[in-house]
Amino acid sequence: MSTTQKAYAAALLYTCIIGFSFMFVKIALTAASPIDTLAHRFTLSLLAASIPIAMKKIKLTIKPKHLLTIVPLALLYPTSFFVFQVFGLAYSSSSEAGIIQASIPVFTLVLAAFVLGETSTFQQKLATCISTGGVIYIFAMKGFNLTSSSFLGAILILLSALSAAGYNVLAKKLTKSYSLFDLTYVMLFFGFLVFNSTALVQHQAAHTLTQYFQPFANYHFLLAILYLGVLSSLGTTLLSNYALSIMKASQMSVFSNLATLMTIAAGVVFLNEQLHYYHIIGAILIIGGILCAQLYVKKNKPSTNNKIMRKGD
């Protein structure tokens, strides 16, 4: 496989994992609160990322002075993205949130042009809008009531989408200066600190500290959190950082729309949810938009800084 083909493979694998993660989030939330789920999720992801370091298979090359450069990336994702998303969903429906978050590729396209100087053709812009339109169409056909939506919820979900777009752009920039594992480890460590601190403060205030690890007694929660922690947090962060080190930020962001189809497929296959005609129409728009966007991409020289791991001496 060429470097470009590996980047596309990473983006597709990232999409599949994200698509199925929503199903596992639903399972995890039956045994734990959203903040506890995030805390346990990033605890497991950090532990998994620390294993190769402890075994001296990977050596972190990052220095304390570099943290000031990488922390803004960790603030955007996972911190801001998940915080705004979780609290936004408390004030708006999942359909409304899905429509707003479908704008991530559009925001990324604009930010990448201003921050990274990425250029895109009219056809690429149109293809991105078509793919985004496919997501909006699916959620719109599922039904939502704008009159019942909360302005605060919409703002929070919008900030979550902007955080994701900002991450796509900033990660593209930082992968030129730092190894992918260094970036990933700092992001996971930051998520671990923020979400565990928040969860512990909440439990302390409610006098329920003894219940913090109680969800792990639930077999279904354990399986779900292992998927979310190891694959959906550690795995997808590595994959997205790798893809962004090679692909344009605007290219990578379009793949996020494909995750919607994977979520629908998971629901149909594993949760016995119904497949409607508008799912098929939306799928055609999403896939067609992604394919068109990639067909009009100008070939660039691949980045040489795409090593995921650096072995210790």
Coordinates of C-alpha atoms in Angstrom, one line a residue:
M1 CA 0.0 0.0 0.0
S2 CA 1.2 3.5 -0.8
T3 CA 1.3 6.2 1.9
T4 CA -1.9 7.7 0.6
Q5 CA -3.7 4.4 0.5
K6 CA -2.7 3.8 4.1
A7 CA -4.1 7.2 5.1
Y8 CA -7.4 6.3 3.5
A9 CA -7.5 2.9 5.2
A10 CA -6.8 4.6 8.5
A11 CA -9.6 7.1 7.9
L12 CA -12.1 4.3 7.0
L13 CA -11.1 2.2 10.0
Y14 CA -11.5 5.4 12.2
T15 CA -15.0 5.8 10.7
C16 CA -16.0 2.2 11.4
I17 CA -14.9 2.4 15.0
I18 CA -16.6 5.8 15.6
G19 CA -19.8 4.5 13.9
F20 CA -20.1 1.5 16.3
S21 CA -19.1 3.5 19.3
F22 CA -22.5 5.2 19.7
M23 CA -24.1 1.8 20.3
F24 CA -21.5 1.0 23.0
V25 CA -22.1 4.5 24.6
K26 CA -25.8 3.6 24.9
I27 CA -24.8 0.3 26.6
A28 CA -22.4 2.1 29.0
L29 CA -24.9 4.8 29.9
T30 CA -27.3 2.1 31.3
A31 CA -24.8 1.6 34.2
A32 CA -23.0 4.9 34.6
S33 CA -23.5 8.7 34.2
P34 CA -22.1 10.4 31.1
I35 CA -19.2 12.0 33.1
D36 CA -18.4 8.7 34.8
T37 CA -18.4 6.9 31.4
L38 CA -16.0 9.5 30.0
A39 CA -13.8 9.2 33.0
H40 CA -13.6 5.4 32.9
R41 CA -13.2 5.5 29.1
F42 CA -10.1 7.7 29.2
T43 CA -8.7 5.8 32.2
L44 CA -8.7 2.6 30.2
S45 CA -7.4 4.3 27.1
L46 CA -4.5 5.9 29.0
L47 CA -3.7 2.5 30.6
A48 CA -3.7 0.8 27.2
A49 CA -1.4 3.5 25.8
S50 CA 1.0 3.2 28.8
I51 CA 1.5 -0.6 28.3
P52 CA 3.9 -0.3 25.3
I53 CA 5.8 2.5 27.2
A54 CA 6.1 0.3 30.3
M55 CA 7.3 -2.6 28.1
K56 CA 9.9 -0.2 26.5
K57 CA 8.4 -0.8 23.1
I58 CA 7.7 2.9 22.7
K59 CA 9.6 5.8 24.1
L60 CA 8.0 9.2 24.6
T61 CA 10.1 11.9 23.1
I62 CA 8.1 14.8 24.2
K63 CA 9.5 17.3 26.7
P64 CA 7.7 19.5 29.2
K65 CA 8.3 22.7 27.2
H66 CA 6.4 21.1 24.3
L67 CA 3.2 20.7 26.4
L68 CA 2.3 24.3 25.9
T69 CA 2.1 23.7 22.2
I70 CA 0.1 20.4 22.5
V71 CA -2.3 21.2 25.3
P72 CA -4.5 23.5 23.1
L73 CA -5.0 20.4 20.9
A74 CA -6.0 18.3 23.9
L75 CA -8.3 21.1 25.0
L76 CA -10.1 20.9 21.7
Y77 CA -10.3 17.1 21.6
P78 CA -11.2 15.3 23.7
T79 CA -12.0 17.9 26.4
S80 CA -14.1 20.6 24.7
F81 CA -15.6 18.3 22.1
F82 CA -17.0 15.8 24.7
V83 CA -17.9 18.4 27.4
F84 CA -19.9 20.5 24.9
Q85 CA -21.5 17.4 23.4
V86 CA -22.6 15.8 26.7
F87 CA -24.1 19.0 28.1
G88 CA -25.5 20.0 24.8
L89 CA -27.4 16.7 24.5
A90 CA -28.9 17.5 27.9
Y91 CA -30.7 20.5 26.4
S92 CA -31.4 19.3 22.8
S93 CA -32.5 16.1 21.1
S94 CA -30.0 13.7 19.4
S95 CA -31.5 14.5 16.0
E96 CA -30.9 18.2 16.4
A97 CA -27.4 17.5 17.7
G98 CA -26.7 15.2 14.7
I99 CA -27.8 17.9 12.2
I100 CA -25.5 20.5 13.9
Q101 CA -22.5 18.2 14.2
A102 CA -22.9 17.3 10.5
S103 CA -21.5 20.8 9.9
I104 CA -18.0 19.7 11.1
P105 CA -16.6 19.1 7.5
V106 CA -17.8 22.5 6.4
F107 CA -16.3 24.2 9.4
T108 CA -13.0 22.3 8.8
L109 CA -13.0 23.3 5.2
V110 CA -13.2 27.0 6.2
L111 CA -10.7 26.8 9.1
A112 CA -8.2 24.8 7.0
A113 CA -8.3 27.5 4.3
F114 CA -7.6 30.3 6.8
V115 CA -5.2 28.6 9.2
L116 CA -3.4 26.1 7.0
G117 CA -3.8 27.7 3.6
E118 CA -5.4 24.5 2.2
T119 CA -7.0 25.1 -1.2
S120 CA -10.0 23.3 -2.5
T121 CA -11.8 23.3 -5.8
F122 CA -15.5 24.3 -6.3
Q123 CA -16.2 20.6 -6.9
Q124 CA -14.6 19.6 -3.5
K125 CA -16.7 22.3 -1.7
L126 CA -19.8 21.1 -3.5
A127 CA -19.0 17.4 -2.6
T128 CA -18.5 18.3 1.0
C129 CA -21.8 20.1 1.1
I130 CA -23.6 17.1 -0.6
S131 CA -22.1 14.7 2.0
T132 CA -23.1 17.0 4.9
G133 CA -26.6 17.4 3.3
G134 CA -27.0 13.6 3.4
V135 CA -26.5 13.5 7.1
I136 CA -28.9 16.5 7.6
Y137 CA -31.5 14.8 5.4
I138 CA -31.4 11.5 7.5
F139 CA -31.8 13.4 10.8
A140 CA -34.5 15.7 9.3
M141 CA -36.5 12.8 8.0
K142 CA -36.3 11.0 11.4
G143 CA -38.2 14.1 12.8
F144 CA -37.3 16.9 15.1
N145 CA -39.1 19.8 16.5
L146 CA -37.3 23.1 16.2
T147 CA -39.8 24.9 18.5
S148 CA -38.9 22.6 21.3
S149 CA -35.1 22.9 20.9
S150 CA -33.1 24.9 23.4
F151 CA -31.0 27.7 22.2
L152 CA -28.4 26.8 24.9
G153 CA -28.3 23.2 23.7
A154 CA -27.8 24.3 20.1
I155 CA -25.0 26.6 21.0
L156 CA -23.2 23.9 23.0
I157 CA -23.5 21.4 20.2
L158 CA -22.3 24.0 17.8
L159 CA -19.2 24.6 20.0
S160 CA -18.6 20.9 20.1
A161 CA -18.6 20.9 16.2
L162 CA -16.2 23.8 16.2
S163 CA -14.0 22.0 18.6
A164 CA -13.8 19.0 16.3
A165 CA -13.1 21.2 13.3
G166 CA -10.4 23.0 15.3
Y167 CA -8.8 19.7 16.2
N168 CA -8.7 18.5 12.6
V169 CA -6.8 21.7 11.6
L170 CA -4.5 21.9 14.6
A171 CA -3.7 18.2 14.6
K172 CA -2.7 18.5 10.9
K173 CA -0.3 21.2 11.8
L174 CA 1.2 19.5 14.9
T175 CA 1.8 16.2 13.2
K176 CA 4.6 17.9 11.2
S177 CA 6.5 18.6 14.5
Y178 CA 5.7 15.7 16.9
S179 CA 5.4 12.0 16.7
L180 CA 1.8 10.6 16.5
F181 CA 2.2 8.6 19.7
D182 CA 3.4 11.7 21.6
L183 CA 0.4 13.7 20.5
T184 CA -2.0 10.8 21.2
Y185 CA -0.6 10.2 24.7
V186 CA -0.8 13.8 25.7
M187 CA -4.4 14.1 24.5
L188 CA -5.5 10.9 26.3
F189 CA -3.7 12.0 29.5
F190 CA -5.4 15.4 29.4
G191 CA -8.8 13.7 28.9
F192 CA -8.0 11.4 31.8
L193 CA -7.2 14.3 34.2
V194 CA -10.2 16.5 33.2
F195 CA -12.9 13.8 33.2
N196 CA -11.7 11.9 36.3
S197 CA -11.4 15.2 38.2
T198 CA -14.9 16.2 37.2
A199 CA -16.4 12.9 38.1
L200 CA -14.6 12.7 41.5
V201 CA -15.8 16.2 42.4
Q202 CA -19.4 15.3 41.5
H203 CA -19.2 12.1 43.6
Q204 CA -17.6 13.9 46.5
A205 CA -20.4 16.5 46.4
A206 CA -23.1 13.8 46.3
H207 CA -21.3 11.6 48.9
T208 CA -21.2 8.7 46.5
L209 CA -17.4 8.1 46.1
T210 CA -17.9 4.4 47.0
Q211 CA -20.0 4.0 43.9
Y212 CA -17.3 5.3 41.5
F213 CA -16.1 1.9 40.3
Q214 CA -19.4 0.2 40.8
P215 CA -20.3 0.1 37.1
F216 CA -17.4 -2.3 36.4
A217 CA -19.4 -5.0 38.2
N218 CA -21.8 -4.9 35.2
Y219 CA -20.6 -7.3 32.5
H220 CA -22.1 -5.3 29.6
F221 CA -20.6 -2.0 30.9
L222 CA -17.2 -3.6 31.1
L223 CA -17.3 -4.8 27.5
A224 CA -18.7 -1.4 26.3
I225 CA -16.1 0.6 28.2
L226 CA -13.2 -1.6 26.9
Y227 CA -14.4 -0.9 23.4
L228 CA -14.8 2.8 24.1
G229 CA -11.5 3.2 25.9
V230 CA -9.2 1.0 23.8
L231 CA -10.6 1.2 20.3
S232 CA -12.8 4.4 20.3
S233 CA -10.5 6.6 22.2
L234 CA -6.9 5.3 21.8
G235 CA -7.4 3.6 18.5
T236 CA -9.3 6.4 16.7
T237 CA -7.0 9.1 18.1
L238 CA -4.0 7.3 16.6
L239 CA -5.8 6.6 13.4
S240 CA -7.1 10.2 12.9
N241 CA -3.7 11.7 13.8
Y242 CA -2.0 9.3 11.3
A243 CA -4.5 10.2 8.5
L244 CA -4.2 13.9 9.2
S245 CA -0.4 13.7 9.0
I246 CA -0.9 12.7 5.3
M247 CA -4.3 13.9 4.2
K248 CA -5.7 17.5 4.1
A249 CA -7.8 18.4 7.2
S250 CA -10.8 19.1 4.9
Q251 CA -10.4 15.6 3.3
M252 CA -10.3 13.8 6.7
S253 CA -13.3 15.7 8.1
V254 CA -15.6 14.4 5.4
F255 CA -15.1 10.9 6.6
S256 CA -16.9 11.8 9.9
N257 CA -20.2 11.8 7.9
L258 CA -19.6 8.2 7.0
A259 CA -19.7 7.4 10.7
T260 CA -23.4 8.2 10.6
L261 CA -24.0 5.4 8.2
M262 CA -22.0 3.0 10.4
T263 CA -24.1 4.0 13.4
I264 CA -27.3 3.3 11.4
A265 CA -25.9 -0.1 10.2
A266 CA -25.0 -1.0 13.8
G267 CA -28.5 -0.1 15.0
V268 CA -30.1 -2.2 12.2
V269 CA -27.9 -5.3 12.7
F270 CA -27.5 -5.4 16.4
L271 CA -30.3 -3.4 17.9
N272 CA -33.0 -4.4 15.4
E273 CA -33.7 -0.9 14.4
Q274 CA -35.7 -0.2 11.2
L275 CA -34.1 0.8 8.0
H276 CA -36.1 3.4 6.0
Y277 CA -36.0 4.7 2.5
Y278 CA -34.5 8.0 3.7
H279 CA -31.6 6.2 5.2
I280 CA -30.7 4.8 1.7
I281 CA -31.1 8.2 0.0
G282 CA -29.0 9.8 2.7
A283 CA -26.4 7.1 2.4
I284 CA -26.1 7.7 -1.4
L285 CA -25.6 11.4 -0.8
I286 CA -23.0 10.8 2.0
I287 CA -21.0 8.2 0.1
G288 CA -21.3 10.1 -3.2
G289 CA -20.1 13.3 -1.6
I290 CA -17.1 11.6 0.0
L291 CA -16.1 9.9 -3.3
C292 CA -16.5 13.1 -5.3
A293 CA -14.5 15.0 -2.7
Q294 CA -11.6 12.5 -3.0
L295 CA -11.7 12.4 -6.8
Y296 CA -11.1 16.1 -7.1
V297 CA -8.2 16.1 -4.6
K298 CA -5.0 17.4 -6.0
K299 CA -2.1 15.0 -5.4
N300 CA 0.3 16.3 -2.8
K301 CA 3.6 14.9 -1.6
P302 CA 2.9 12.7 1.4
S303 CA 4.2 13.9 4.8
T304 CA 7.3 12.0 6.0
N305 CA 6.4 12.5 9.7
N306 CA 3.9 9.7 9.9
K307 CA 5.6 7.3 12.3
I308 CA 3.1 6.1 15.0
M309 CA 5.7 4.7 17.3
R310 CA 9.3 5.3 18.2
K311 CA 11.2 2.5 19.7
G312 CA 13.3 3.1 22.8
D313 CA 17.0 2.8 22.7

